[in-house]
Short mmCIF file of C-alpha atoms and ligand atoms in Angstrom, two decimals:
data_model
loop_
_atom_site.label_atom_id
_atom_site.label_comp_id
_atom_site.label_asym_id
_atom_site.label_seq_id
_atom_site.Cartn_x
_atom_site.Cartn_y
_atom_site.Cartn_z
CA UNK Q 1 22.45 21.97 39.98
CA UNK Q 2 19.47 22.92 42.10
CA UNK Q 3 19.63 21.79 45.70
CA UNK Q 4 16.57 19.51 45.52
CA UNK Q 5 18.08 17.48 42.69
CA UNK Q 6 19.95 14.35 43.59
CA UNK Q 7 22.86 13.38 41.42
CA UNK Q 8 24.04 9.85 40.83
CA UNK Q 9 27.48 11.26 40.40
CA UNK Q 10 27.50 10.84 36.64
CA UNK Q 11 25.81 14.17 36.01
CA UNK Q 12 22.35 12.57 35.87
CA UNK Q 13 19.45 13.48 38.08
CA UNK Q 14 16.71 11.33 39.50
CA UNK Q 15 13.98 13.88 38.87
CA UNK Q 16 10.65 12.46 37.83
CA UNK Q 17 10.23 13.23 34.11
CA UNK Q 18 7.09 15.25 34.87
CA UNK Q 19 9.02 17.55 37.20
CA UNK Q 20 11.88 18.37 34.84
CA UNK Q 21 12.10 21.88 33.32
CA UNK Q 22 11.03 20.73 29.85
CA UNK Q 23 7.82 19.23 31.24
CA UNK Q 24 6.74 22.61 32.58
CA UNK Q 25 6.52 24.33 29.17
CA UNK Q 26 5.14 23.87 25.69
CA UNK Q 27 7.57 21.89 23.59
CA UNK Q 28 9.51 24.09 21.16
CA UNK Q 29 7.77 24.43 17.83
CA UNK Q 30 9.57 27.16 15.91
CA UNK Q 31 13.15 27.33 17.12
CA UNK Q 32 15.70 24.76 18.11
CA UNK Q 33 16.08 25.13 21.90
CA UNK Q 34 19.25 26.77 23.20
CA UNK Q 35 19.94 24.13 25.84
CA UNK Q 36 19.92 20.37 26.17
CA UNK Q 37 17.34 18.47 28.19
CA UNK Q 38 17.00 15.18 30.02
CA UNK Q 39 16.56 12.45 27.36
CA UNK Q 40 13.97 10.52 29.38
CA UNK Q 41 11.89 13.64 29.82
CA UNK Q 42 12.10 14.66 26.16
CA UNK Q 43 11.20 11.18 24.99
CA UNK Q 44 8.25 11.06 27.40
CA UNK Q 45 6.99 14.46 26.24
CA UNK Q 46 7.29 13.55 22.57
CA UNK Q 47 5.60 10.23 23.20
CA UNK Q 48 2.77 12.01 24.97
CA UNK Q 49 2.24 14.16 21.90
CA UNK Q 50 2.20 11.08 19.68
CA UNK Q 51 -0.62 9.65 21.78
CA UNK Q 52 -2.83 12.24 20.07
CA UNK Q 53 -2.47 10.36 16.80
CA UNK Q 54 -5.14 7.82 16.02
CA UNK Q 55 -4.72 4.32 17.39
CA UNK Q 56 -3.34 2.42 14.41
CA UNK Q 57 -4.82 -0.92 15.42
CA UNK Q 58 -8.27 0.66 14.98
CA UNK Q 59 -7.27 2.32 11.72
CA UNK Q 60 -9.15 0.15 9.26
CA UNK Q 61 -8.47 2.59 6.44
CA UNK Q 62 -4.83 1.73 5.96
CA UNK Q 63 -3.39 -1.15 3.98
CA UNK Q 64 -0.12 -0.76 5.84
CA UNK Q 65 1.48 -2.85 8.55
CA UNK Q 66 0.44 -1.78 12.03
CA UNK Q 67 1.55 -4.82 13.99
CA UNK Q 68 4.75 -6.85 13.99
CA UNK Q 69 6.34 -9.57 16.05
CA UNK Q 70 8.91 -8.57 18.70
CA UNK Q 71 11.64 -10.10 16.50
CA UNK Q 72 10.84 -7.51 13.83
CA UNK Q 73 11.24 -4.69 16.35
CA UNK Q 74 14.56 -6.18 17.36
CA UNK Q 75 15.83 -6.50 13.80
CA UNK Q 76 14.76 -2.95 13.02
CA UNK Q 77 16.83 -1.81 15.98
CA UNK Q 78 19.83 -3.86 14.86
CA UNK Q 79 19.54 -2.29 11.39
CA UNK Q 80 19.40 1.36 12.49
CA UNK Q 81 22.67 2.07 10.68
CA UNK Q 82 22.15 0.07 7.48
CA UNK Q 83 22.10 2.28 4.42
CA UNK Q 84 20.52 0.47 1.51
CA UNK Q 85 22.40 2.47 -1.09
CA UNK Q 86 25.80 1.62 0.37
CA UNK Q 87 25.98 -1.86 -1.00
CA UNK Q 88 29.72 -2.05 -0.62
CA UNK Q 89 29.70 -1.19 3.08
CA UNK Q 90 26.70 -3.43 3.78
CA UNK Q 91 27.06 -6.24 1.25
CA UNK Q 92 25.04 -8.71 3.29
CA UNK Q 93 22.09 -6.32 3.52
CA UNK Q 94 22.38 -5.97 -0.26
CA UNK Q 95 22.47 -9.76 -0.57
CA UNK Q 96 19.32 -10.00 1.57
CA UNK Q 97 17.58 -7.47 -0.67
CA UNK Q 98 18.58 -9.54 -3.69
CA UNK Q 99 17.26 -12.75 -2.09
CA UNK Q 100 13.91 -11.05 -1.46
CA UNK Q 101 13.76 -9.92 -5.11
CA UNK Q 102 14.34 -13.45 -6.36
CA UNK Q 103 11.92 -14.98 -3.87
CA UNK Q 104 9.23 -12.55 -5.05
CA UNK Q 105 10.10 -13.13 -8.72
CA UNK Q 106 9.62 -16.84 -8.06
CA UNK Q 107 6.45 -16.26 -6.03
CA UNK Q 108 5.07 -14.31 -8.99
CA UNK Q 109 6.17 -17.00 -11.45
CA UNK Q 110 8.88 -15.19 -13.36
CA UNK Q 111 10.32 -17.50 -16.01
CA UNK Q 112 13.76 -16.38 -14.78
CA UNK Q 113 13.05 -15.92 -11.08
CA UNK Q 114 16.62 -16.65 -10.04
CA UNK Q 115 18.27 -14.12 -12.35
CA UNK Q 116 15.71 -11.49 -13.22
CA UNK Q 117 16.02 -7.82 -12.21
CA UNK Q 118 14.19 -6.07 -9.44
CA UNK Q 119 14.80 -3.97 -6.36
CA UNK Q 120 13.38 -2.68 -3.14
CA UNK Q 121 11.93 0.81 -2.99
CA UNK Q 122 10.37 3.01 -0.34
CA UNK Q 123 6.94 1.67 -1.28
CA UNK Q 124 4.70 0.87 -4.21
CA UNK Q 125 4.65 4.50 -5.32
CA UNK Q 126 8.37 4.54 -6.08
CA UNK Q 127 8.17 0.98 -7.42
CA UNK Q 128 5.32 1.97 -9.74
CA UNK Q 129 7.29 4.95 -11.01
CA UNK Q 130 10.26 2.72 -11.83
CA UNK Q 131 7.91 0.32 -13.63
CA UNK Q 132 6.35 3.22 -15.52
CA UNK Q 133 9.76 4.60 -16.49
CA UNK Q 134 10.85 1.23 -17.87
CA UNK Q 135 7.63 1.08 -19.93
CA UNK Q 136 8.24 4.58 -21.25
CA UNK Q 137 11.87 3.84 -22.14
CA UNK Q 138 11.04 0.62 -23.95
CA UNK Q 139 8.18 2.23 -25.87
CA UNK Q 140 10.42 5.15 -26.86
CA UNK Q 141 13.21 2.83 -28.04
CA UNK Q 142 10.78 0.90 -30.20
CA UNK Q 143 9.27 4.07 -31.65
CA UNK Q 144 12.69 5.53 -32.48
CA UNK Q 145 13.82 2.26 -34.01
CA UNK Q 146 10.73 2.38 -36.22
CA UNK Q 147 11.46 6.01 -37.15
CA UNK Q 148 8.23 7.20 -35.54
CA UNK Q 149 7.63 10.16 -33.21
CA UNK Q 150 8.02 9.36 -29.52
CA UNK Q 151 6.85 12.57 -27.90
CA UNK Q 152 3.31 11.78 -26.81
CA UNK Q 153 3.32 8.70 -24.57
CA UNK Q 154 0.16 7.65 -22.76
CA UNK Q 155 -0.60 5.14 -20.03
CA UNK Q 156 -3.98 3.40 -19.83
CA UNK Q 157 -5.52 2.39 -16.51
CA UNK Q 158 -8.72 2.10 -14.49
CA UNK Q 159 -9.32 3.63 -11.05
CA UNK Q 160 -5.66 3.82 -10.01
CA UNK Q 161 -4.04 4.93 -6.80
CA UNK Q 162 -2.71 8.50 -6.87
CA UNK Q 163 0.88 7.29 -7.46
CA UNK Q 164 0.02 6.71 -11.13
CA UNK Q 165 -1.34 10.24 -11.47
CA UNK Q 166 1.93 11.43 -9.98
CA UNK Q 167 3.95 9.25 -12.33
CA UNK Q 168 2.09 10.67 -15.30
CA UNK Q 169 2.58 14.26 -14.22
CA UNK Q 170 6.17 13.97 -13.00
CA UNK Q 171 7.35 12.04 -16.03
CA UNK Q 172 5.27 13.73 -18.70
CA UNK Q 173 3.00 10.90 -19.73
CA UNK Q 174 -0.69 11.32 -20.58
CA UNK Q 175 -2.79 9.28 -18.13
CA UNK Q 176 -5.80 7.76 -19.85
CA UNK Q 177 -8.01 6.78 -16.99
CA UNK Q 178 -10.85 4.54 -18.09
CA UNK Q 179 -13.99 5.51 -16.13
CA UNK Q 180 -15.69 2.95 -13.89
CA UNK Q 181 -18.75 1.34 -15.42
CA UNK Q 182 -21.95 1.08 -13.39
CA UNK Q 183 -21.64 -1.87 -11.04
CA UNK Q 184 -17.93 -2.41 -11.80
CA UNK Q 185 -15.23 -2.47 -9.13
CA UNK Q 186 -12.35 -1.82 -11.55
CA UNK Q 187 -11.22 -1.74 -15.19
CA UNK Q 188 -13.16 -4.06 -17.50
CA UNK Q 189 -11.30 -5.56 -20.49
CA UNK Q 190 -13.85 -4.57 -23.15
CA UNK Q 191 -13.29 -0.91 -22.28
CA UNK Q 192 -9.66 -0.98 -23.44
CA UNK Q 193 -10.07 -0.81 -27.20
CA UNK Q 194 -11.19 2.80 -27.08
CA UNK Q 195 -8.19 3.90 -25.09
CA UNK Q 196 -5.04 2.15 -26.35
CA UNK Q 197 -3.18 3.35 -29.44
CA UNK Q 198 0.35 3.44 -30.86
CA UNK Q 199 1.44 5.86 -28.13
CA UNK Q 200 0.35 3.62 -25.26
CA UNK Q 201 3.41 2.66 -23.21
CA UNK Q 202 1.42 0.11 -21.23
CA UNK Q 203 -1.74 -0.78 -19.34
CA UNK Q 204 -1.80 -0.80 -15.54
CA UNK Q 205 -3.84 -3.63 -14.03
CA UNK Q 206 -4.50 -3.42 -10.30
CA UNK Q 207 -4.52 -6.36 -7.97
CA UNK Q 208 -6.43 -4.85 -5.10
CA UNK Q 209 -8.20 -1.69 -6.26
CA UNK Q 210 -7.74 1.00 -3.63
CA UNK Q 211 -11.39 2.08 -3.71
CA UNK Q 212 -13.13 -1.29 -3.66
CA UNK Q 213 -10.43 -3.87 -2.66
CA UNK Q 214 -11.33 -6.09 -5.63
CA UNK Q 215 -8.83 -7.45 -8.17
CA UNK Q 216 -8.89 -6.36 -11.80
CA UNK Q 217 -8.99 -9.37 -14.14
CA UNK Q 218 -5.38 -9.39 -15.34
CA UNK Q 219 -5.63 -12.48 -17.56
CA UNK Q 220 -8.77 -11.17 -19.27
CA UNK Q 221 -7.19 -7.76 -19.75
CA UNK Q 222 -4.23 -9.53 -21.38
CA UNK Q 223 -6.57 -11.57 -23.61
CA UNK Q 224 -8.26 -8.37 -24.78
CA UNK Q 225 -4.85 -6.84 -25.54
CA UNK Q 226 -4.02 -10.02 -27.51
CA UNK Q 227 -7.19 -9.49 -29.53
CA UNK Q 228 -6.31 -5.83 -30.06
CA UNK Q 229 -2.84 -6.87 -31.24
CA UNK Q 230 -4.33 -9.38 -33.66
CA UNK Q 231 -6.55 -6.65 -35.13
CA UNK Q 232 -4.21 -3.64 -35.09
CA UNK Q 233 -0.66 -4.90 -34.59
CA UNK Q 234 -0.29 -2.89 -31.37
CA UNK Q 235 1.69 -4.81 -28.78
CA UNK Q 236 0.83 -3.25 -25.42
CA UNK Q 237 2.53 -4.55 -22.25
CA UNK Q 238 0.93 -4.81 -18.82
CA UNK Q 239 2.39 -3.65 -15.52
CA UNK Q 240 0.53 -5.10 -12.55
CA UNK Q 241 0.15 -2.79 -9.56
CA UNK Q 242 -0.14 -5.53 -6.97
CA UNK Q 243 0.51 -3.12 -4.07
CA UNK Q 244 -1.64 -5.18 -1.77
CA UNK Q 245 -2.63 -8.24 -3.82
CA UNK Q 246 0.96 -9.27 -4.57
CA UNK Q 247 1.33 -10.68 -1.07
CA UNK Q 248 -2.23 -12.01 -0.82
CA UNK Q 249 -3.11 -13.71 -4.10
CA UNK Q 250 -0.19 -16.20 -4.09
CA UNK Q 251 -1.38 -17.51 -0.74
CA UNK Q 252 -5.17 -17.08 -0.78
CA UNK Q 253 -5.87 -17.47 -4.50
CA UNK Q 254 -2.92 -19.57 -5.80
CA UNK Q 255 -4.87 -20.64 -8.89
CA UNK Q 256 -5.69 -17.09 -9.96
CA UNK Q 257 -3.49 -16.34 -12.99
CA UNK Q 258 -2.50 -12.69 -12.70
CA UNK Q 259 1.31 -12.65 -12.57
CA UNK Q 260 4.20 -13.54 -14.93
CA UNK Q 261 2.23 -16.61 -15.99
CA UNK Q 262 0.45 -14.04 -18.17
CA UNK Q 263 2.91 -13.42 -21.03
CA UNK Q 264 1.94 -9.79 -21.41
CA UNK Q 265 2.85 -8.93 -17.80
CA UNK Q 266 6.31 -7.33 -17.94
CA UNK Q 267 6.62 -6.00 -14.39
CA UNK Q 268 4.92 -6.18 -11.01
CA UNK Q 269 5.11 -3.90 -7.98
CA UNK Q 270 3.99 -4.65 -4.47
CA UNK Q 271 4.19 -2.99 -1.05
CA UNK Q 272 6.21 -5.00 1.44
CA UNK Q 273 4.78 -2.70 4.10
CA UNK Q 274 1.20 -3.61 3.22
CA UNK Q 275 0.24 -7.28 3.06
CA UNK Q 276 3.95 -8.16 2.85
CA UNK Q 277 3.84 -7.60 6.64
CA UNK Q 278 7.14 -5.69 6.72
CA UNK Q 279 7.31 -2.42 8.67
CA UNK Q 280 6.66 0.88 6.88
CA UNK Q 281 9.11 1.91 4.21
CA UNK Q 282 9.50 -0.95 1.75
CA UNK Q 283 8.09 -1.76 -1.67
CA UNK Q 284 9.22 -4.04 -4.46
CA UNK Q 285 9.42 -4.05 -8.22
CA UNK Q 286 10.32 -7.09 -10.27
CA UNK Q 287 10.69 -7.35 -14.04
CA UNK Q 288 9.63 -10.45 -15.90
CA UNK Q 289 13.17 -11.02 -17.19
CA UNK Q 290 16.30 -8.93 -16.95
CA UNK Q 291 15.94 -7.51 -20.47
CA UNK Q 292 12.65 -5.81 -19.58
CA UNK Q 293 14.61 -3.26 -17.57
CA UNK Q 294 16.36 -0.91 -20.03
CA UNK Q 295 20.08 -0.80 -19.28
CA UNK Q 296 20.34 2.99 -19.51
CA UNK Q 297 17.99 3.45 -16.54
CA UNK Q 298 20.52 1.67 -14.35
CA UNK Q 299 23.21 3.75 -12.71
CA UNK Q 300 26.54 2.21 -11.83
CA UNK Q 301 27.69 3.82 -8.64
CA UNK Q 302 31.31 3.22 -7.80
CA UNK Q 303 32.36 5.99 -5.44
CA UNK Q 304 31.18 4.08 -2.36
CA UNK Q 305 33.62 1.39 -3.42
CA UNK Q 306 32.66 -1.41 -5.74
CA UNK Q 307 30.58 -1.26 -8.91
CA UNK Q 308 26.94 -1.53 -7.95
CA UNK Q 309 24.01 -1.13 -10.29
CA UNK Q 310 21.22 1.00 -8.81
CA UNK Q 311 17.83 1.91 -10.14
CA UNK Q 312 15.89 4.05 -7.69
CA UNK Q 313 14.53 7.53 -7.18
CA UNK Q 314 16.05 7.77 -3.70
CA UNK Q 315 19.69 7.50 -2.73
CA UNK Q 316 20.26 6.82 1.00
CA UNK Q 317 17.50 4.69 2.43
CA UNK Q 318 17.12 2.57 5.57
CA UNK Q 319 17.80 -1.17 5.31
CA UNK Q 320 15.82 -2.39 8.33
CA UNK Q 321 12.53 -2.78 6.48
CA UNK Q 322 14.19 -4.95 3.88
CA UNK Q 323 15.83 -7.13 6.50
CA UNK Q 324 12.48 -7.38 8.30
CA UNK Q 325 10.85 -8.38 5.00
CA UNK Q 326 13.39 -11.16 4.62
CA UNK Q 327 12.72 -12.24 8.21
CA UNK Q 328 8.97 -12.35 7.56
CA UNK Q 329 9.35 -14.40 4.38
CA UNK Q 330 11.60 -16.90 6.19
CA UNK Q 331 9.59 -16.90 9.39
CA UNK Q 332 6.14 -17.40 7.85
CA UNK Q 333 6.81 -19.19 4.60
CA UNK Q 334 3.90 -20.07 2.32
CA UNK Q 335 2.21 -21.83 5.22
CA UNK Q 336 2.36 -18.84 7.54
CA UNK Q 337 1.21 -16.24 5.01
CA UNK Q 338 -1.67 -18.52 4.04
CA UNK Q 339 -2.75 -19.04 7.65
CA UNK Q 340 -2.55 -15.36 8.55
CA UNK Q 341 -4.56 -14.34 5.50
CA UNK Q 342 -7.07 -17.15 5.79
CA UNK Q 343 -7.78 -15.84 9.29
CA UNK Q 344 -8.04 -12.24 8.01
CA UNK Q 345 -10.29 -13.33 5.14
CA UNK Q 346 -12.60 -15.25 7.49
CA UNK Q 347 -12.95 -12.12 9.63
CA UNK Q 348 -13.62 -10.02 6.53
CA UNK Q 349 -16.32 -12.41 5.30
CA UNK Q 350 -17.95 -12.43 8.73
CA UNK Q 351 -17.95 -8.62 8.76
CA UNK Q 352 -19.41 -8.57 5.24
CA UNK Q 353 -22.26 -10.83 6.37
CA UNK Q 354 -22.91 -8.60 9.38
CA UNK Q 355 -22.88 -5.45 7.26
CA UNK Q 356 -25.28 -6.97 4.75
CA UNK Q 357 -27.66 -8.08 7.49
CA UNK Q 358 -27.84 -4.59 8.98
CA UNK Q 359 -30.20 -3.43 6.25
CA UNK Q 360 -29.16 -0.07 4.89
CA UNK Q 361 -26.04 -1.23 3.00
CA UNK Q 362 -25.19 -2.83 -0.33
CA UNK Q 363 -21.88 -4.66 -0.41
CA UNK Q 364 -19.52 -3.59 -3.20
CA UNK Q 365 -16.97 -6.22 -2.28
CA UNK Q 366 -17.91 -8.98 0.15
CA UNK Q 367 -14.46 -10.14 1.21
CA UNK Q 368 -14.57 -13.11 -1.13
CA UNK Q 369 -12.05 -13.71 -3.93
CA UNK Q 370 -9.67 -10.77 -3.47
CA UNK Q 371 -8.23 -8.89 -0.46
CA UNK Q 372 -9.27 -9.64 3.13
CA UNK Q 373 -11.45 -6.54 3.18
CA UNK Q 374 -15.02 -5.33 2.81
CA UNK Q 375 -16.46 -2.34 1.00
CA UNK Q 376 -20.04 -1.16 0.90
CA UNK Q 377 -22.30 1.70 -0.03
CA UNK Q 378 -25.70 2.90 1.18
CA UNK Q 379 -28.41 0.82 -0.52
CA UNK Q 380 -30.55 3.82 -1.17
CA UNK Q 381 -28.54 7.00 -0.80
CA UNK Q 382 -31.44 9.26 0.17
CA UNK Q 383 -33.69 7.11 2.30
CA UNK Q 384 -31.35 5.90 5.05
CA UNK Q 385 -31.64 9.25 6.82
CA UNK Q 386 -27.86 9.51 7.19
CA UNK Q 387 -24.74 9.50 5.03
CA UNK Q 388 -21.68 7.30 5.23
CA UNK Q 389 -19.77 10.40 6.31
CA UNK Q 390 -22.09 10.59 9.34
CA UNK Q 391 -21.35 6.95 10.04
CA UNK Q 392 -17.59 7.53 9.80
CA UNK Q 393 -17.95 10.28 12.39
CA UNK Q 394 -20.02 8.08 14.71
CA UNK Q 395 -17.49 5.26 14.53
CA UNK Q 396 -14.75 7.74 15.30
CA UNK Q 397 -16.25 8.32 18.75
CA UNK Q 398 -15.25 4.73 19.55
CA UNK Q 399 -11.80 5.16 18.03
CA UNK Q 400 -12.50 3.35 14.74
CA UNK Q 401 -11.17 4.85 11.56
CA UNK Q 402 -13.41 3.71 8.74
CA UNK Q 403 -13.23 6.20 5.89
CA UNK Q 404 -16.06 7.22 3.57
CA UNK Q 405 -15.13 8.53 0.13
CA UNK Q 406 -16.57 8.89 -3.37
CA UNK Q 407 -15.72 6.39 -6.11
CA UNK Q 408 -13.55 7.65 -9.01
CA UNK Q 409 -14.90 9.33 -12.20
CA UNK Q 410 -18.25 8.37 -13.63
CA UNK Q 411 -19.28 6.85 -10.32
CA UNK Q 412 -18.44 9.83 -8.11
CA UNK Q 413 -22.00 10.06 -6.88
CA UNK Q 414 -21.48 6.74 -5.12
CA UNK Q 415 -19.94 7.12 -1.67
CA UNK Q 416 -18.36 3.99 -0.22
CA UNK Q 417 -16.93 2.79 3.04
CA UNK Q 418 -14.10 0.32 3.33
CA UNK Q 419 -12.53 -1.88 6.02
CA UNK Q 420 -9.18 -3.61 5.58
CA UNK Q 421 -8.53 -6.64 7.74
CA UNK Q 422 -4.80 -6.97 8.34
CA UNK Q 423 -2.31 -8.96 10.35
CA UNK Q 424 -2.81 -8.05 14.00
CA UNK Q 425 -6.54 -7.34 13.71
CA UNK Q 426 -8.30 -10.43 14.96
CA UNK Q 427 -11.83 -11.80 14.65
CA UNK Q 428 -12.86 -10.48 18.06
CA UNK Q 429 -11.86 -6.95 17.16
CA UNK Q 430 -13.73 -7.10 13.86
CA UNK Q 431 -16.85 -8.34 15.66
CA UNK Q 432 -16.52 -5.45 18.13
CA UNK Q 433 -16.44 -3.14 15.12
CA UNK Q 434 -19.57 -4.82 13.74
CA UNK Q 435 -21.33 -4.25 17.06
CA UNK Q 436 -20.35 -0.58 17.12
CA UNK Q 437 -21.37 -0.23 13.48
CA UNK Q 438 -24.80 -1.62 14.23
CA UNK Q 439 -25.21 0.67 17.25
CA UNK Q 440 -24.15 3.67 15.15
CA UNK Q 441 -26.66 2.76 12.43
CA UNK Q 442 -29.42 2.44 15.03
CA UNK Q 443 -28.56 5.80 16.51
CA UNK Q 444 -28.35 7.56 13.15
CA UNK Q 445 -31.48 5.93 11.75
CA UNK Q 446 -33.32 6.87 14.95
CA UNK Q 447 -32.23 10.46 14.54
CA UNK Q 448 -30.30 10.47 17.80
CA UNK Q 449 -26.70 11.61 18.00
CA UNK Q 450 -25.75 9.01 20.52
CA UNK Q 451 -26.44 10.95 23.72
CA UNK Q 452 -28.27 8.70 26.17
CA UNK Q 453 -31.99 9.44 26.42
CA UNK Q 454 -32.67 11.76 29.32
CA UNK Q 455 -35.83 11.22 31.34
CA UNK Q 456 -38.50 13.74 30.46
CA UNK Q 457 -37.10 14.39 27.02
CA UNK Q 458 -39.55 13.76 24.22
CA UNK Q 459 -39.23 14.20 20.48
C1 PLP A 501 -1.04 1.71 -1.58
C2 PLP A 501 -1.08 1.61 -3.03
C3 PLP A 501 -0.12 2.25 -3.81
C4 PLP A 501 0.95 3.11 -3.20
O1 PLP A 501 1.78 2.31 -2.40
P1 PLP A 501 2.74 2.88 -1.27
O2 PLP A 501 3.42 1.65 -0.81
O3 PLP A 501 1.84 3.50 -0.24
O4 PLP A 501 3.64 3.88 -1.90
C5 PLP A 501 -0.18 2.08 -5.17
N1 PLP A 501 -1.13 1.33 -5.73
C6 PLP A 501 -2.08 0.69 -5.02
C7 PLP A 501 -3.10 -0.14 -5.72
C8 PLP A 501 -2.08 0.81 -3.63
O5 PLP A 501 -3.01 0.16 -2.91
#
């Protein structure tokens, strides 16, 4: 030990973290260091690096949870060691997962909410893949039973999130993506007839389209599939990708019929870590009734002790997010979710009104009727004198992350911007964003880059 270091007798030093050896060098990037270091110093250095990430409370691009109550942090800490796959070692965590499944099945009006099948996943991507696999299996069984070929499955959808493109590629299913019609914010029922056929394993309807934040009309999509069945005999099921809407619609739009009340809906996925308000790392899938999940997709794992059915792409997986989801459902109840999202929706509507009043924008989704969010495009692409990408960059100088991106096929020429209002982002913050947005528009429209005018400078 160097002479200037003072020991507390337990081998620890009282050095300031910024005067420890590790603080005097670049942190290792390519090799595991030979020696150990002071934990406080290492944690401080790593935390300092993390400060270079964006500030998540100003990240209005993400659907995911960026704020949680202290009790959630505590429960996550308590659950550090809970392995979701080890249902024999952690039977109460498994029980809590099961309670969440049945609560969600009931929330989404499953006719057998108390007994139906479902599970937690790492997010909606994994949940969607499980839903897609069940569709593929059931379609294949029916085709084989009818003595027909089952080698060319397809899945029909509108402007889906990338997880469905992954599902199609990973699991060898043709993705039939219906292009967006002019003025539409998602799949429109009358478009379906051209795309579904005897090889269609299902139609994906999205509750909360990633690009526009609007809901696709699930009941009308089902009615069109009913009409198609009446004409052709094809019986095509619907899986609802309710990644964000699954935790919003039941509270903000309880009369909207989009869930298991629609007979054709066989499964629903949602992200607990989006509007479910759980921390990152949890999604959910629920089947209408237990028999919609083919038995041979379920693995019975017994080597951890006990006979536990599992259906998942992952094996070991943390349990804290699931416990935190259970906490949030108990803590908020219907009343709490409704209040939180009514507040978010009011902020979104206020932002939509501000954006509309600024002049250069056309709202694509005005925060009314679907997610607490706003999306817009430039009213007249060429004449504003700036692009939405320029605006994104300007907002970034104030720390805001408001992405600009093109719409999916057939409307790719339309660039949009989107703001998601989530738990933990209050009215005041949204109004501060509106103010910065207006200032950025003024600067861009005036041809200035934001540098203050210097005396003697003339255009
Ligand atoms: C976010 C999202 C997904 C993917 O969900 P993860 O939880 O991020 O895996 C899928 N579909 C839609 C509509 C989404 O918004």
